[in-house]
PDB file of C-alpha atoms in Angstrom:
ATOM      1  CA  UNK A   1      -7.190 -28.406  27.254  1.00  0.00           C
ATOM      2  CA  UNK A   2      -9.740 -26.629  29.376  1.00  0.00           C
ATOM      3  CA  UNK A   3     -10.101 -22.870  29.533  1.00  0.00           C
ATOM      4  CA  UNK A   4      -8.598 -22.888  33.035  1.00  0.00           C
ATOM      5  CA  UNK A   5      -5.572 -24.877  31.864  1.00  0.00           C
ATOM      6  CA  UNK A   6      -5.066 -22.551  28.892  1.00  0.00           C
ATOM      7  CA  UNK A   7      -5.216 -19.530  31.203  1.00  0.00           C
ATOM      8  CA  UNK A   8      -2.633 -21.169  33.461  1.00  0.00           C
ATOM      9  CA  UNK A   9      -0.310 -21.739  30.502  1.00  0.00           C
ATOM     10  CA  UNK A  10      -0.668 -18.101  29.383  1.00  0.00           C
ATOM     11  CA  UNK A  11       0.057 -16.887  32.905  1.00  0.00           C
ATOM     12  CA  UNK A  12       3.124 -19.135  33.158  1.00  0.00           C
ATOM     13  CA  UNK A  13       4.680 -17.829  29.942  1.00  0.00           C
ATOM     14  CA  UNK A  14       6.612 -14.688  30.822  1.00  0.00           C
ATOM     15  CA  UNK A  15       6.068 -11.677  28.591  1.00  0.00           C
ATOM     16  CA  UNK A  16       9.248 -10.031  27.496  1.00  0.00           C
ATOM     17  CA  UNK A  17       9.437  -6.378  28.365  1.00  0.00           C
ATOM     18  CA  UNK A  18       8.825  -4.253  25.287  1.00  0.00           C
ATOM     19  CA  UNK A  19       7.483  -7.160  23.268  1.00  0.00           C
ATOM     20  CA  UNK A  20       4.026  -5.625  22.772  1.00  0.00           C
ATOM     21  CA  UNK A  21       2.798  -3.277  20.094  1.00  0.00           C
ATOM     22  CA  UNK A  22       3.481  -0.021  21.944  1.00  0.00           C
ATOM     23  CA  UNK A  23       7.186   0.115  20.972  1.00  0.00           C
ATOM     24  CA  UNK A  24       6.255  -0.586  17.341  1.00  0.00           C
ATOM     25  CA  UNK A  25       3.640   2.163  17.305  1.00  0.00           C
ATOM     26  CA  UNK A  26       6.129   4.512  18.952  1.00  0.00           C
ATOM     27  CA  UNK A  27       8.924   3.952  16.438  1.00  0.00           C
ATOM     28  CA  UNK A  28       6.514   4.184  13.500  1.00  0.00           C
ATOM     29  CA  UNK A  29       5.243   7.514  14.844  1.00  0.00           C
ATOM     30  CA  UNK A  30       8.736   8.924  15.386  1.00  0.00           C
ATOM     31  CA  UNK A  31       9.955   7.649  12.010  1.00  0.00           C
ATOM     32  CA  UNK A  32       6.838   8.949  10.274  1.00  0.00           C
ATOM     33  CA  UNK A  33       7.387  12.373  11.771  1.00  0.00           C
ATOM     34  CA  UNK A  34      10.983  12.430  10.546  1.00  0.00           C
ATOM     35  CA  UNK A  35       9.984  11.301   7.062  1.00  0.00           C
ATOM     36  CA  UNK A  36       7.190  13.869   6.865  1.00  0.00           C
ATOM     37  CA  UNK A  37       9.601  16.613   7.948  1.00  0.00           C
ATOM     38  CA  UNK A  38      12.005  15.613   5.178  1.00  0.00           C
ATOM     39  CA  UNK A  39       9.169  15.663   2.631  1.00  0.00           C
ATOM     40  CA  UNK A  40       7.985  19.052   3.897  1.00  0.00           C
ATOM     41  CA  UNK A  41      11.523  20.416   3.593  1.00  0.00           C
ATOM     42  CA  UNK A  42      11.688  19.173  -0.005  1.00  0.00           C
ATOM     43  CA  UNK A  43       8.343  20.810  -0.823  1.00  0.00           C
ATOM     44  CA  UNK A  44       9.487  24.099   0.718  1.00  0.00           C
ATOM     45  CA  UNK A  45      12.832  23.959  -1.069  1.00  0.00           C
ATOM     46  CA  UNK A  46      11.371  23.136  -4.487  1.00  0.00           C
ATOM     47  CA  UNK A  47       7.802  24.460  -4.707  1.00  0.00           C
ATOM     48  CA  UNK A  48       5.600  23.587  -7.681  1.00  0.00           C
ATOM     49  CA  UNK A  49       4.151  26.374  -9.797  1.00  0.00           C
ATOM     50  CA  UNK A  50       0.352  26.491 -10.129  1.00  0.00           C
ATOM     51  CA  UNK A  51      -0.644  24.097 -12.907  1.00  0.00           C
ATOM     52  CA  UNK A  52       2.913  22.843 -13.344  1.00  0.00           C
ATOM     53  CA  UNK A  53       4.073  19.254 -13.162  1.00  0.00           C
ATOM     54  CA  UNK A  54       4.561  18.429  -9.438  1.00  0.00           C
ATOM     55  CA  UNK A  55       8.223  17.494  -9.792  1.00  0.00           C
ATOM     56  CA  UNK A  56       9.008  17.636  -6.079  1.00  0.00           C
ATOM     57  CA  UNK A  57       6.290  15.172  -5.105  1.00  0.00           C
ATOM     58  CA  UNK A  58       7.189  13.019  -8.107  1.00  0.00           C
ATOM     59  CA  UNK A  59      10.872  12.816  -7.138  1.00  0.00           C
ATOM     60  CA  UNK A  60      10.139  12.366  -3.428  1.00  0.00           C
ATOM     61  CA  UNK A  61       8.033   9.331  -4.301  1.00  0.00           C
ATOM     62  CA  UNK A  62      10.551   7.930  -6.771  1.00  0.00           C
ATOM     63  CA  UNK A  63      13.527   8.399  -4.438  1.00  0.00           C
ATOM     64  CA  UNK A  64      11.554   7.051  -1.486  1.00  0.00           C
ATOM     65  CA  UNK A  65      10.616   3.956  -3.465  1.00  0.00           C
ATOM     66  CA  UNK A  66      14.225   3.408  -4.508  1.00  0.00           C
ATOM     67  CA  UNK A  67      15.313   3.626  -0.879  1.00  0.00           C
ATOM     68  CA  UNK A  68      12.565   1.147   0.053  1.00  0.00           C
ATOM     69  CA  UNK A  69      13.984  -1.254  -2.537  1.00  0.00           C
ATOM     70  CA  UNK A  70      17.475  -1.008  -1.064  1.00  0.00           C
ATOM     71  CA  UNK A  71      16.215  -1.176   2.519  1.00  0.00           C
ATOM     72  CA  UNK A  72      14.042  -4.243   2.037  1.00  0.00           C
ATOM     73  CA  UNK A  73      16.869  -6.190   0.427  1.00  0.00           C
ATOM     74  CA  UNK A  74      19.159  -5.218   3.302  1.00  0.00           C
ATOM     75  CA  UNK A  75      16.649  -6.026   6.028  1.00  0.00           C
ATOM     76  CA  UNK A  76      15.343  -9.287   4.556  1.00  0.00           C
ATOM     77  CA  UNK A  77      18.259 -10.767   2.638  1.00  0.00           C
ATOM     78  CA  UNK A  78      21.501  -9.344   4.003  1.00  0.00           C
ATOM     79  CA  UNK A  79      21.176  -8.648   7.717  1.00  0.00           C
ATOM     80  CA  UNK A  80      20.880 -11.862   9.680  1.00  0.00           C
ATOM     81  CA  UNK A  81      19.118 -10.614  12.803  1.00  0.00           C
ATOM     82  CA  UNK A  82      18.080  -6.953  12.638  1.00  0.00           C
ATOM     83  CA  UNK A  83      16.371  -5.481  15.674  1.00  0.00           C
ATOM     84  CA  UNK A  84      12.617  -5.994  15.468  1.00  0.00           C
ATOM     85  CA  UNK A  85      11.993  -2.230  15.451  1.00  0.00           C
ATOM     86  CA  UNK A  86      14.274  -1.367  12.514  1.00  0.00           C
ATOM     87  CA  UNK A  87      11.760  -2.245   9.829  1.00  0.00           C
ATOM     88  CA  UNK A  88       8.785  -0.451  11.438  1.00  0.00           C
ATOM     89  CA  UNK A  89      10.910   2.612  12.220  1.00  0.00           C
ATOM     90  CA  UNK A  90      12.605   3.063   8.876  1.00  0.00           C
ATOM     91  CA  UNK A  91      10.422   1.184   6.383  1.00  0.00           C
ATOM     92  CA  UNK A  92       6.969   2.035   7.669  1.00  0.00           C
ATOM     93  CA  UNK A  93       7.805   5.186   9.610  1.00  0.00           C
ATOM     94  CA  UNK A  94      10.517   7.200   7.875  1.00  0.00           C
ATOM     95  CA  UNK A  95       9.894   6.039   4.319  1.00  0.00           C
ATOM     96  CA  UNK A  96       6.124   5.899   4.787  1.00  0.00           C
ATOM     97  CA  UNK A  97       6.183   9.475   6.056  1.00  0.00           C
ATOM     98  CA  UNK A  98       8.551  10.607   3.324  1.00  0.00           C
ATOM     99  CA  UNK A  99       6.724   9.145   0.335  1.00  0.00           C
ATOM    100  CA  UNK A 100       3.415  10.805  -0.243  1.00  0.00           C
ATOM    101  CA  UNK A 101       0.842   9.211  -2.430  1.00  0.00           C
ATOM    102  CA  UNK A 102      -1.865  11.215  -0.686  1.00  0.00           C
ATOM    103  CA  UNK A 103      -0.227  14.417  -1.964  1.00  0.00           C
ATOM    104  CA  UNK A 104      -0.020  12.732  -5.363  1.00  0.00           C
ATOM    105  CA  UNK A 105      -3.821  12.339  -5.286  1.00  0.00           C
ATOM    106  CA  UNK A 106      -4.339  15.958  -4.177  1.00  0.00           C
ATOM    107  CA  UNK A 107      -1.963  17.172  -6.897  1.00  0.00           C
ATOM    108  CA  UNK A 108      -3.943  15.219  -9.487  1.00  0.00           C
ATOM    109  CA  UNK A 109      -7.230  16.667  -8.288  1.00  0.00           C
ATOM    110  CA  UNK A 110      -5.849  20.222  -8.391  1.00  0.00           C
ATOM    111  CA  UNK A 111      -4.451  19.753 -11.883  1.00  0.00           C
ATOM    112  CA  UNK A 112      -7.768  18.423 -13.194  1.00  0.00           C
ATOM    113  CA  UNK A 113      -9.770  21.115 -11.364  1.00  0.00           C
ATOM    114  CA  UNK A 114      -7.639  23.938 -12.785  1.00  0.00           C
ATOM    115  CA  UNK A 115      -7.888  22.708 -16.373  1.00  0.00           C
ATOM    116  CA  UNK A 116      -4.462  21.090 -16.675  1.00  0.00           C
ATOM    117  CA  UNK A 117      -5.726  17.684 -17.758  1.00  0.00           C
ATOM    118  CA  UNK A 118      -2.702  16.782 -19.911  1.00  0.00           C
ATOM    119  CA  UNK A 119      -0.302  17.483 -17.068  1.00  0.00           C
ATOM    120  CA  UNK A 120      -2.559  15.531 -14.707  1.00  0.00           C
ATOM    121  CA  UNK A 121      -2.672  12.489 -16.988  1.00  0.00           C
ATOM    122  CA  UNK A 122       1.098  12.582 -17.482  1.00  0.00           C
ATOM    123  CA  UNK A 123       1.561  12.765 -13.707  1.00  0.00           C
ATOM    124  CA  UNK A 124      -1.071  10.064 -13.144  1.00  0.00           C
ATOM    125  CA  UNK A 125       0.816   7.630 -15.365  1.00  0.00           C
ATOM    126  CA  UNK A 126       4.408   8.683 -14.707  1.00  0.00           C
ATOM    127  CA  UNK A 127       4.365   8.519 -10.902  1.00  0.00           C
ATOM    128  CA  UNK A 128       3.393   4.868 -10.336  1.00  0.00           C
ATOM    129  CA  UNK A 129       5.475   3.729 -13.322  1.00  0.00           C
ATOM    130  CA  UNK A 130       8.558   5.564 -12.094  1.00  0.00           C
ATOM    131  CA  UNK A 131       7.998   4.524  -8.470  1.00  0.00           C
ATOM    132  CA  UNK A 132       7.621   0.828  -9.291  1.00  0.00           C
ATOM    133  CA  UNK A 133      10.590   0.959 -11.646  1.00  0.00           C
ATOM    134  CA  UNK A 134      12.683   2.666  -8.956  1.00  0.00           C
ATOM    135  CA  UNK A 135      11.929   0.060  -6.295  1.00  0.00           C
ATOM    136  CA  UNK A 136      12.635  -2.780  -8.716  1.00  0.00           C
ATOM    137  CA  UNK A 137      15.889  -1.282 -10.041  1.00  0.00           C
ATOM    138  CA  UNK A 138      17.136  -0.407  -6.557  1.00  0.00           C
ATOM    139  CA  UNK A 139      16.348  -3.865  -5.167  1.00  0.00           C
ATOM    140  CA  UNK A 140      17.944  -5.568  -8.157  1.00  0.00           C
ATOM    141  CA  UNK A 141      21.080  -3.406  -8.005  1.00  0.00           C
ATOM    142  CA  UNK A 142      21.388  -3.920  -4.249  1.00  0.00           C
ATOM    143  CA  UNK A 143      21.158  -7.684  -4.640  1.00  0.00           C
ATOM    144  CA  UNK A 144      23.780  -7.671  -7.374  1.00  0.00           C
ATOM    145  CA  UNK A 145      26.193  -5.532  -5.378  1.00  0.00           C
ATOM    146  CA  UNK A 146      25.742  -7.007  -1.905  1.00  0.00           C
ATOM    147  CA  UNK A 147      24.915 -10.612  -2.598  1.00  0.00           C
ATOM    148  CA  UNK A 148      27.582 -11.157  -5.226  1.00  0.00           C
ATOM    149  CA  UNK A 149      29.388 -14.451  -4.658  1.00  0.00           C
ATOM    150  CA  UNK A 150      33.197 -14.409  -4.954  1.00  0.00           C
ATOM    151  CA  UNK A 151      34.377 -16.585  -7.826  1.00  0.00           C
TER     152      UNK A 151
END
């Protein structure tokens, strides 16, 4: 196929309205803003004392990962034809904005810088372990509950 023929084929194929990346970027941005607002509200509601274990960030990440586990099972294994913007909006946007591994890194740096190395190491190990466990447990439980076959 020549370049002219290929161009003719591309021109003949109609583009669906809204099928580009702009709607995806838009829903990720809106979802991310909502998730970040929820995380900010949690941090304001349960502030961490200087040098203390950052429980709010820890639990935000653990809960967010559990919700990701449930959501991904629903969106990939249960729902037959979800709208193409559901996953970017909720998975990438809302849950990406809610969970905060950048704050986790800042918390670690602050703990080390202020001489709270034991707390920092505990946080360093506990957060990824708890987050990965949460996503696995939530996905497993969701599969067992929703994909159970009647006997």
